[in-house]
Amino acid sequence: MSQGVETRDIERQEVSSDSSDDALVLGGHRFSSRLFVGTGKYSSNEEMNECLEVSGCEVVTVAIRRANLEDPEKSLVRHLDRSKYTLLPNTAGCYTAEDACRYARLGRELLETDLIKLEVLGDESTLLPDPVATLEATATLVSEGFTVLTYTSDDPILARHLAEAGAASVMPAGSPIGSGQGILNPNNIRIILETIDTPVIVDAGVGTASDVAIAMELGVEGVLLNSGIALARDPVRMARAMKNALLAGREAYLAGRIERKLYANASSPTEGMVDGTGSA
Amino acid sequence: MLEALELPREGVAVEVNRGIVPKRTHQEVLLSDGDEVEVVTFVGGG
């Protein structure tokens, strides 16, 4: 491809033109939807379930916390249909590799899954990942047989290290968690896509539907979001918008956008103009 | 016994002294004084 930074070479992945066959494969898992949706911050479990349904997502993330044995309703166990969704436990709230690995093991026992969304945070105000601990925890969990989906910054060098450590997906933040700032540095995402063969999923920062479309048009394999839907004025409507944006962005990426040009290029014929009109 | 905690049948995982106790062995586990037991479940998160 000669279009520089505009498109990723799609030849390396055999993509069917039939979008119904456009599955996402992560480790031994195959997913029909490329939109991953979080379960936090909804005003009710009913609203959450309506949003999940409308978004068309297959993978939903959950957090692991101490069980309240007096009030089991605080758990999502009775509120998520596990025959419908693949639950992806996260290690949110962990600030060391050791804690994150502990939560991952609890998640595996709890949900009987090898999938883990690994996040090892470095700082409470930015919620940026701790790159050193994130890499260490990725390697540990890979060695323990987990399918590790690693939340990271958009640093291409770290992305390469995570891919080499065996992450099943490298998941750069578009912008800080919950910030709604969208994809702040699309060029870094492009470089990551050029650098690694591991599936890339944009995780965090999505504020509205166009952010999802932009991410997918860059050529990432999927988008993970939560606040963008849950905190919208009309979450269910936003869930639908996110679904449509993801499909639009994916289709546009597969279709291959036109080159950006500095000057105009008429769509209508320049020949056959009636005498006395048009340019000299 | 861990059984005495009357844990829900599903939706929990148990650690004793930071080691996972697999669900199938819950009924066999004996607790001693000073054991640290953690019971976790899954909640909303992104």
mmCIF file of C-alpha atoms in Angstrom:
data_model
loop_
_atom_site.group_PDB
_atom_site.id
_atom_site.type_symbol
_atom_site.label_atom_id
_atom_site.label_comp_id
_atom_site.label_asym_id
_atom_site.label_seq_id
_atom_site.Cartn_x
_atom_site.Cartn_y
_atom_site.Cartn_z
ATOM 1 C CA MET A 1 0.000 0.000 0.000
ATOM 2 C CA SER A 2 1.297 3.408 -0.913
ATOM 3 C CA GLN A 3 -1.067 5.495 1.152
ATOM 4 C CA GLY A 4 1.343 6.034 3.985
ATOM 5 C CA VAL A 5 -0.323 6.499 7.304
ATOM 6 C CA GLU A 6 -3.864 6.473 5.980
ATOM 7 C CA THR A 7 -4.464 2.755 5.865
ATOM 8 C CA ARG A 8 -3.070 -0.430 7.261
ATOM 9 C CA ASP A 9 -2.164 -3.163 4.850
ATOM 10 C CA ILE A 10 -5.194 -5.408 5.037
ATOM 11 C CA GLU A 11 -3.731 -8.083 2.816
ATOM 12 C CA ARG A 12 -2.006 -9.738 5.737
ATOM 13 C CA GLN A 13 -5.314 -10.799 7.178
ATOM 14 C CA GLU A 14 -7.578 -12.797 4.935
ATOM 15 C CA VAL A 15 -10.731 -10.792 5.349
ATOM 16 C CA SER A 16 -13.944 -11.906 3.737
ATOM 17 C CA SER A 17 -15.989 -9.250 1.968
ATOM 18 C CA ASP A 18 -18.992 -10.792 3.685
ATOM 19 C CA SER A 19 -19.098 -8.915 6.972
ATOM 20 C CA SER A 20 -21.175 -11.651 8.624
ATOM 21 C CA ASP A 21 -18.043 -13.820 8.586
ATOM 22 C CA ASP A 22 -15.781 -11.154 10.080
ATOM 23 C CA ALA A 23 -15.058 -12.860 13.401
ATOM 24 C CA LEU A 24 -12.525 -11.687 15.967
ATOM 25 C CA VAL A 25 -10.182 -14.404 17.209
ATOM 26 C CA LEU A 26 -8.339 -13.978 20.519
ATOM 27 C CA GLY A 27 -6.364 -16.991 21.650
ATOM 28 C CA GLY A 28 -8.779 -19.920 21.492
ATOM 29 C CA HIS A 29 -11.824 -17.641 21.515
ATOM 30 C CA ARG A 30 -13.881 -16.501 18.564
ATOM 31 C CA PHE A 31 -16.228 -13.547 18.827
ATOM 32 C CA SER A 32 -18.788 -12.289 16.344
ATOM 33 C CA SER A 33 -18.941 -8.763 17.790
ATOM 34 C CA ARG A 34 -15.906 -6.500 17.965
ATOM 35 C CA LEU A 35 -17.498 -4.231 20.561
ATOM 36 C CA PHE A 36 -16.613 -5.067 24.169
ATOM 37 C CA VAL A 37 -18.795 -3.332 26.730
ATOM 38 C CA GLY A 38 -18.212 -2.732 30.423
ATOM 39 C CA THR A 39 -20.860 -3.221 33.090
ATOM 40 C CA GLY A 40 -19.977 -0.327 35.409
ATOM 41 C CA LYS A 41 -21.764 2.941 36.165
ATOM 42 C CA TYR A 42 -25.266 2.151 34.866
ATOM 43 C CA SER A 43 -28.165 3.577 36.815
ATOM 44 C CA SER A 44 -29.737 0.109 37.125
ATOM 45 C CA ASN A 45 -29.132 -3.490 36.120
ATOM 46 C CA GLU A 46 -32.150 -3.271 33.818
ATOM 47 C CA GLU A 47 -30.602 -0.345 31.976
ATOM 48 C CA MET A 48 -27.278 -2.170 31.786
ATOM 49 C CA ASN A 49 -28.904 -5.214 30.237
ATOM 50 C CA GLU A 50 -30.848 -3.134 27.739
ATOM 51 C CA CYS A 51 -27.624 -1.386 26.690
ATOM 52 C CA LEU A 52 -25.734 -4.676 26.339
ATOM 53 C CA GLU A 53 -28.539 -6.093 24.230
ATOM 54 C CA VAL A 54 -28.784 -3.066 21.956
ATOM 55 C CA SER A 55 -24.983 -2.792 21.569
ATOM 56 C CA GLY A 56 -24.864 -6.297 20.100
ATOM 57 C CA CYS A 57 -21.774 -7.034 22.190
ATOM 58 C CA GLU A 58 -20.736 -10.551 23.046
ATOM 59 C CA VAL A 59 -17.940 -9.841 25.518
ATOM 60 C CA VAL A 60 -18.735 -7.871 28.654
ATOM 61 C CA THR A 61 -16.220 -6.894 31.296
ATOM 62 C CA VAL A 62 -16.755 -7.262 35.030
ATOM 63 C CA ALA A 63 -14.724 -6.300 38.084
ATOM 64 C CA ILE A 64 -13.809 -8.631 40.943
ATOM 65 C CA ARG A 65 -14.597 -7.427 44.448
ATOM 66 C CA ARG A 66 -15.258 -8.786 47.917
ATOM 67 C CA ALA A 67 -18.641 -10.505 48.056
ATOM 68 C CA ASN A 68 -21.192 -8.940 50.357
ATOM 69 C CA LEU A 69 -22.718 -12.051 51.875
ATOM 70 C CA GLU A 70 -25.451 -9.996 53.550
ATOM 71 C CA ASP A 71 -26.442 -8.348 50.279
ATOM 72 C CA PRO A 72 -25.833 -10.770 47.379
ATOM 73 C CA GLU A 73 -27.750 -8.436 45.043
ATOM 74 C CA LYS A 74 -24.613 -6.299 44.789
ATOM 75 C CA SER A 75 -23.109 -9.095 42.697
ATOM 76 C CA LEU A 76 -23.992 -9.277 39.010
ATOM 77 C CA VAL A 77 -24.346 -13.043 39.247
ATOM 78 C CA ARG A 78 -28.130 -12.912 38.953
ATOM 79 C CA HIS A 79 -28.148 -10.009 36.531
ATOM 80 C CA LEU A 80 -26.001 -11.149 33.610
ATOM 81 C CA ASP A 81 -27.108 -13.889 31.246
ATOM 82 C CA ARG A 82 -24.022 -16.038 30.948
ATOM 83 C CA SER A 83 -25.533 -18.068 28.131
ATOM 84 C CA LYS A 84 -25.616 -14.861 26.097
ATOM 85 C CA TYR A 85 -22.403 -13.076 27.065
ATOM 86 C CA THR A 86 -18.778 -14.016 27.556
ATOM 87 C CA LEU A 87 -17.719 -12.472 30.843
ATOM 88 C CA LEU A 88 -14.262 -10.924 30.801
ATOM 89 C CA PRO A 89 -12.963 -10.310 34.335
ATOM 90 C CA ASN A 90 -10.679 -7.336 34.789
ATOM 91 C CA THR A 91 -7.975 -6.476 37.289
ATOM 92 C CA ALA A 92 -9.173 -2.889 37.673
ATOM 93 C CA GLY A 93 -7.976 -1.185 40.810
ATOM 94 C CA CYS A 94 -4.688 -3.109 40.987
ATOM 95 C CA TYR A 95 -1.465 -1.119 41.256
ATOM 96 C CA THR A 96 1.088 -3.936 41.417
ATOM 97 C CA ALA A 97 1.784 -6.938 39.200
ATOM 98 C CA GLU A 98 1.328 -9.195 42.211
ATOM 99 C CA ASP A 99 -2.158 -7.856 42.995
ATOM 100 C CA ALA A 100 -3.206 -7.988 39.355
ATOM 101 C CA CYS A 101 -2.116 -11.634 39.065
ATOM 102 C CA ARG A 102 -4.002 -12.444 42.256
ATOM 103 C CA TYR A 103 -7.200 -10.879 40.857
ATOM 104 C CA ALA A 104 -6.666 -12.711 37.569
ATOM 105 C CA ARG A 105 -6.496 -16.045 39.378
ATOM 106 C CA LEU A 106 -9.617 -15.180 41.380
ATOM 107 C CA GLY A 107 -11.345 -14.246 38.118
ATOM 108 C CA ARG A 108 -10.405 -17.547 36.532
ATOM 109 C CA GLU A 109 -11.777 -19.478 39.484
ATOM 110 C CA LEU A 110 -14.890 -17.306 39.699
ATOM 111 C CA LEU A 111 -15.861 -17.284 36.036
ATOM 112 C CA GLU A 112 -14.170 -20.463 34.830
ATOM 113 C CA THR A 113 -12.440 -18.615 32.033
ATOM 114 C CA ASP A 114 -8.865 -18.203 30.875
ATOM 115 C CA LEU A 115 -9.681 -14.698 29.629
ATOM 116 C CA ILE A 116 -8.379 -11.781 31.650
ATOM 117 C CA LYS A 117 -8.405 -8.072 30.986
ATOM 118 C CA LEU A 118 -5.170 -7.117 32.672
ATOM 119 C CA GLU A 119 -4.757 -3.615 33.936
ATOM 120 C CA VAL A 120 -2.028 -2.567 36.317
ATOM 121 C CA LEU A 121 -2.430 1.078 37.100
ATOM 122 C CA GLY A 122 0.358 3.479 37.931
ATOM 123 C CA ASP A 123 -1.451 6.430 39.351
ATOM 124 C CA GLU A 124 -4.905 7.233 40.731
ATOM 125 C CA SER A 125 -5.462 10.533 38.983
ATOM 126 C CA THR A 126 -4.451 9.528 35.466
ATOM 127 C CA LEU A 127 -5.299 5.804 35.710
ATOM 128 C CA LEU A 128 -2.462 5.336 33.250
ATOM 129 C CA PRO A 129 -0.925 1.880 33.233
ATOM 130 C CA ASP A 130 2.328 1.165 35.044
ATOM 131 C CA PRO A 131 4.322 -0.057 32.033
ATOM 132 C CA VAL A 132 6.893 -2.083 33.970
ATOM 133 C CA ALA A 133 4.360 -3.873 36.177
ATOM 134 C CA THR A 134 2.003 -4.375 33.229
ATOM 135 C CA LEU A 135 4.704 -6.148 31.238
ATOM 136 C CA GLU A 136 5.712 -8.254 34.226
ATOM 137 C CA ALA A 137 2.117 -9.312 34.970
ATOM 138 C CA THR A 138 1.470 -10.098 31.304
ATOM 139 C CA ALA A 139 4.433 -12.481 31.209
ATOM 140 C CA THR A 140 3.402 -14.145 34.476
ATOM 141 C CA LEU A 141 -0.210 -14.682 33.432
ATOM 142 C CA VAL A 142 0.746 -15.933 29.961
ATOM 143 C CA SER A 143 3.011 -18.510 31.633
ATOM 144 C CA GLU A 144 0.025 -19.598 33.747
ATOM 145 C CA GLY A 145 -2.076 -20.252 30.657
ATOM 146 C CA PHE A 146 -4.245 -17.142 30.659
ATOM 147 C CA THR A 147 -5.484 -15.489 27.485
ATOM 148 C CA VAL A 148 -4.253 -12.041 28.445
ATOM 149 C CA LEU A 149 -5.849 -8.890 27.042
ATOM 150 C CA THR A 150 -3.537 -6.162 28.258
ATOM 151 C CA TYR A 151 -4.594 -2.570 28.843
ATOM 152 C CA THR A 152 -1.675 -0.314 27.997
ATOM 153 C CA SER A 153 -0.784 3.183 26.911
ATOM 154 C CA ASP A 154 -0.454 3.960 23.207
ATOM 155 C CA ASP A 155 3.341 3.582 23.370
ATOM 156 C CA PRO A 156 4.372 1.452 20.350
ATOM 157 C CA ILE A 157 7.527 0.132 22.016
ATOM 158 C CA LEU A 158 5.651 -1.121 25.051
ATOM 159 C CA ALA A 159 3.024 -2.615 22.721
ATOM 160 C CA ARG A 160 5.796 -4.590 21.028
ATOM 161 C CA HIS A 161 7.123 -5.839 24.367
ATOM 162 C CA LEU A 162 3.609 -6.927 25.398
ATOM 163 C CA ALA A 163 3.091 -8.737 22.103
ATOM 164 C CA GLU A 164 6.440 -10.484 22.550
ATOM 165 C CA ALA A 165 5.440 -11.448 26.100
ATOM 166 C CA GLY A 166 2.482 -13.319 24.632
ATOM 167 C CA ALA A 167 -0.489 -11.001 25.181
ATOM 168 C CA ALA A 168 -3.503 -12.245 23.184
ATOM 169 C CA SER A 169 -4.505 -8.641 22.634
ATOM 170 C CA VAL A 170 -2.716 -5.363 23.182
ATOM 171 C CA MET A 171 -5.256 -2.763 24.257
ATOM 172 C CA PRO A 172 -4.000 0.812 24.070
ATOM 173 C CA ALA A 173 -6.047 3.559 25.681
ATOM 174 C CA GLY A 174 -7.317 6.089 23.158
ATOM 175 C CA SER A 175 -7.188 8.606 26.024
ATOM 176 C CA PRO A 176 -7.409 8.273 29.816
ATOM 177 C CA ILE A 177 -10.034 5.905 31.271
ATOM 178 C CA GLY A 178 -13.435 7.548 31.538
ATOM 179 C CA SER A 179 -12.169 10.827 30.071
ATOM 180 C CA GLY A 180 -14.229 10.701 26.888
ATOM 181 C CA GLN A 181 -11.439 12.431 24.970
ATOM 182 C CA GLY A 182 -11.465 9.928 22.110
ATOM 183 C CA ILE A 183 -8.349 8.846 20.217
ATOM 184 C CA LEU A 184 -5.762 11.458 21.147
ATOM 185 C CA ASN A 185 -2.865 10.064 19.137
ATOM 186 C CA PRO A 186 -4.056 8.073 16.142
ATOM 187 C CA ASN A 187 -0.514 8.009 14.781
ATOM 188 C CA ASN A 188 0.683 5.947 17.738
ATOM 189 C CA ILE A 189 -2.178 3.498 17.173
ATOM 190 C CA ARG A 190 -1.153 3.315 13.499
ATOM 191 C CA ILE A 191 2.446 2.593 14.463
ATOM 192 C CA ILE A 192 1.326 -0.114 16.896
ATOM 193 C CA LEU A 193 -0.730 -1.708 14.116
ATOM 194 C CA GLU A 194 2.291 -1.588 11.808
ATOM 195 C CA THR A 195 4.563 -3.039 14.473
ATOM 196 C CA ILE A 196 2.737 -6.054 15.884
ATOM 197 C CA ASP A 197 0.603 -8.895 14.543
ATOM 198 C CA THR A 198 -1.223 -9.327 17.861
ATOM 199 C CA PRO A 199 -4.828 -8.094 17.706
ATOM 200 C CA VAL A 200 -5.139 -4.491 18.894
ATOM 201 C CA ILE A 201 -8.265 -3.344 20.726
ATOM 202 C CA VAL A 202 -8.731 0.293 21.716
ATOM 203 C CA ASP A 203 -9.625 0.269 25.389
ATOM 204 C CA ALA A 204 -10.661 3.444 27.160
ATOM 205 C CA GLY A 205 -11.284 7.051 26.289
ATOM 206 C CA VAL A 206 -14.246 6.640 23.954
ATOM 207 C CA GLY A 207 -16.639 9.565 24.387
ATOM 208 C CA THR A 208 -18.986 9.208 21.471
ATOM 209 C CA ALA A 209 -19.753 7.145 18.392
ATOM 210 C CA SER A 210 -17.287 8.846 16.047
ATOM 211 C CA ASP A 211 -14.422 7.839 18.379
ATOM 212 C CA VAL A 212 -15.360 4.200 17.790
ATOM 213 C CA ALA A 213 -15.549 4.703 14.034
ATOM 214 C CA ILE A 214 -12.170 6.462 13.996
ATOM 215 C CA ALA A 215 -10.568 3.631 15.968
ATOM 216 C CA MET A 216 -12.001 0.969 13.687
ATOM 217 C CA GLU A 217 -11.017 2.888 10.543
ATOM 218 C CA LEU A 218 -7.425 2.840 11.778
ATOM 219 C CA GLY A 219 -7.623 -0.937 11.548
ATOM 220 C CA VAL A 220 -7.876 -2.012 15.170
ATOM 221 C CA GLU A 221 -9.623 -5.300 15.802
ATOM 222 C CA GLY A 222 -12.140 -3.992 18.292
ATOM 223 C CA VAL A 223 -13.112 -1.370 20.836
ATOM 224 C CA LEU A 224 -13.776 -1.748 24.558
ATOM 225 C CA LEU A 225 -15.817 0.946 26.250
ATOM 226 C CA ASN A 226 -18.014 1.544 29.266
ATOM 227 C CA SER A 227 -18.563 5.145 30.416
ATOM 228 C CA GLY A 228 -19.275 6.354 26.870
ATOM 229 C CA ILE A 229 -22.500 4.348 26.973
ATOM 230 C CA ALA A 230 -23.291 4.173 30.685
ATOM 231 C CA LEU A 231 -22.971 7.911 31.355
ATOM 232 C CA ALA A 232 -24.568 9.194 28.133
ATOM 233 C CA ARG A 233 -27.806 11.128 28.588
ATOM 234 C CA ASP A 234 -29.638 8.277 26.862
ATOM 235 C CA PRO A 235 -27.456 5.197 27.398
ATOM 236 C CA VAL A 236 -29.571 2.802 25.331
ATOM 237 C CA ARG A 237 -29.564 5.126 22.364
ATOM 238 C CA MET A 238 -25.804 5.622 22.721
ATOM 239 C CA ALA A 239 -25.335 1.841 22.864
ATOM 240 C CA ARG A 240 -27.049 1.627 19.482
ATOM 241 C CA ALA A 241 -24.895 4.481 18.152
ATOM 242 C CA MET A 242 -21.713 2.716 19.303
ATOM 243 C CA LYS A 243 -22.793 -0.493 17.597
ATOM 244 C CA ASN A 244 -23.522 1.305 14.341
ATOM 245 C CA ALA A 245 -20.263 3.279 14.525
ATOM 246 C CA LEU A 246 -18.267 0.123 15.056
ATOM 247 C CA LEU A 247 -19.837 -1.548 12.048
ATOM 248 C CA ALA A 248 -19.399 1.597 9.928
ATOM 249 C CA GLY A 249 -15.772 1.980 10.949
ATOM 250 C CA ARG A 250 -14.983 -1.676 10.340
ATOM 251 C CA GLU A 251 -16.640 -1.650 6.933
ATOM 252 C CA ALA A 252 -14.846 1.564 5.962
ATOM 253 C CA TYR A 253 -11.519 0.069 7.005
ATOM 254 C CA LEU A 254 -12.129 -3.103 5.008
ATOM 255 C CA ALA A 255 -13.381 -1.074 2.045
ATOM 256 C CA GLY A 256 -10.188 1.035 2.008
ATOM 257 C CA ARG A 257 -10.589 4.789 2.098
ATOM 258 C CA ILE A 258 -9.522 7.106 -0.729
ATOM 259 C CA GLU A 259 -6.253 8.940 -0.577
ATOM 260 C CA ARG A 260 -6.289 12.434 0.909
ATOM 261 C CA LYS A 261 -5.463 15.028 -1.755
ATOM 262 C CA LEU A 262 -4.721 18.691 -1.416
ATOM 263 C CA TYR A 263 -6.765 19.748 -4.448
ATOM 264 C CA ALA A 264 -10.246 18.981 -5.672
ATOM 265 C CA ASN A 265 -11.047 16.211 -8.136
ATOM 266 C CA ALA A 266 -14.416 16.564 -9.874
ATOM 267 C CA SER A 267 -16.826 13.657 -9.696
ATOM 268 C CA SER A 268 -18.769 14.794 -12.792
ATOM 269 C CA PRO A 269 -17.294 14.560 -16.333
ATOM 270 C CA THR A 270 -15.263 17.545 -17.487
ATOM 271 C CA GLU A 271 -16.020 16.698 -21.155
ATOM 272 C CA GLY A 272 -19.307 17.427 -22.896
ATOM 273 C CA MET A 273 -19.904 20.814 -21.341
ATOM 274 C CA VAL A 274 -22.282 23.082 -23.284
ATOM 275 C CA ASP A 275 -20.455 25.808 -25.270
ATOM 276 C CA GLY A 276 -19.636 28.885 -23.290
ATOM 277 C CA THR A 277 -19.524 27.242 -19.855
ATOM 278 C CA GLY A 278 -16.743 25.724 -17.801
ATOM 279 C CA SER A 279 -13.114 26.770 -17.603
ATOM 280 C CA ALA A 280 -11.218 28.177 -20.525
ATOM 281 C CA MET B 1 -15.168 -25.766 57.959
ATOM 282 C CA LEU B 2 -15.530 -23.396 55.000
ATOM 283 C CA GLU B 3 -19.041 -24.804 54.672
ATOM 284 C CA ALA B 4 -20.014 -23.052 57.878
ATOM 285 C CA LEU B 5 -19.773 -19.693 56.063
ATOM 286 C CA GLU B 6 -22.886 -20.685 54.072
ATOM 287 C CA LEU B 7 -21.514 -19.287 50.831
ATOM 288 C CA PRO B 8 -23.760 -18.935 47.802
ATOM 289 C CA ARG B 9 -23.546 -21.902 45.433
ATOM 290 C CA GLU B 10 -22.539 -19.791 42.474
ATOM 291 C CA GLY B 11 -20.881 -16.486 41.780
ATOM 292 C CA VAL B 12 -18.164 -16.621 44.416
ATOM 293 C CA ALA B 13 -14.510 -17.590 44.531
ATOM 294 C CA VAL B 14 -12.660 -18.261 47.744
ATOM 295 C CA GLU B 15 -9.111 -17.672 48.870
ATOM 296 C CA VAL B 16 -7.664 -18.957 52.117
ATOM 297 C CA ASN B 17 -4.365 -17.372 53.101
ATOM 298 C CA ARG B 18 -4.053 -15.990 49.569
ATOM 299 C CA GLY B 19 -4.375 -19.401 47.925
ATOM 300 C CA ILE B 20 -7.393 -20.169 45.731
ATOM 301 C CA VAL B 21 -9.661 -22.863 47.103
ATOM 302 C CA PRO B 22 -11.248 -24.600 44.090
ATOM 303 C CA LYS B 23 -15.025 -24.789 44.213
ATOM 304 C CA ARG B 24 -15.100 -28.605 44.196
ATOM 305 C CA THR B 25 -13.039 -28.717 47.387
ATOM 306 C CA HIS B 26 -15.023 -26.133 49.373
ATOM 307 C CA GLN B 27 -16.750 -28.764 51.469
ATOM 308 C CA GLU B 28 -13.501 -30.438 52.406
ATOM 309 C CA VAL B 29 -11.600 -27.379 53.569
ATOM 310 C CA LEU B 30 -11.021 -26.987 57.270
ATOM 311 C CA LEU B 31 -10.261 -23.557 58.656
ATOM 312 C CA SER B 32 -7.958 -22.820 61.570
ATOM 313 C CA ASP B 33 -7.812 -19.821 63.871
ATOM 314 C CA GLY B 34 -6.073 -16.949 62.159
ATOM 315 C CA ASP B 35 -6.784 -18.134 58.612
ATOM 316 C CA GLU B 36 -7.467 -15.249 56.271
ATOM 317 C CA VAL B 37 -10.493 -15.974 54.134
ATOM 318 C CA GLU B 38 -11.464 -13.829 51.139
ATOM 319 C CA VAL B 39 -14.713 -14.364 49.273
ATOM 320 C CA VAL B 40 -15.092 -12.485 45.985
ATOM 321 C CA THR B 41 -17.756 -12.072 43.359
ATOM 322 C CA PHE B 42 -18.109 -10.062 40.164
ATOM 323 C CA VAL B 43 -19.594 -6.591 40.010
ATOM 324 C CA GLY B 44 -20.006 -3.878 37.392
ATOM 325 C CA GLY B 45 -16.749 -2.676 35.867
ATOM 326 C CA GLY B 46 -15.093 -1.693 32.626
#
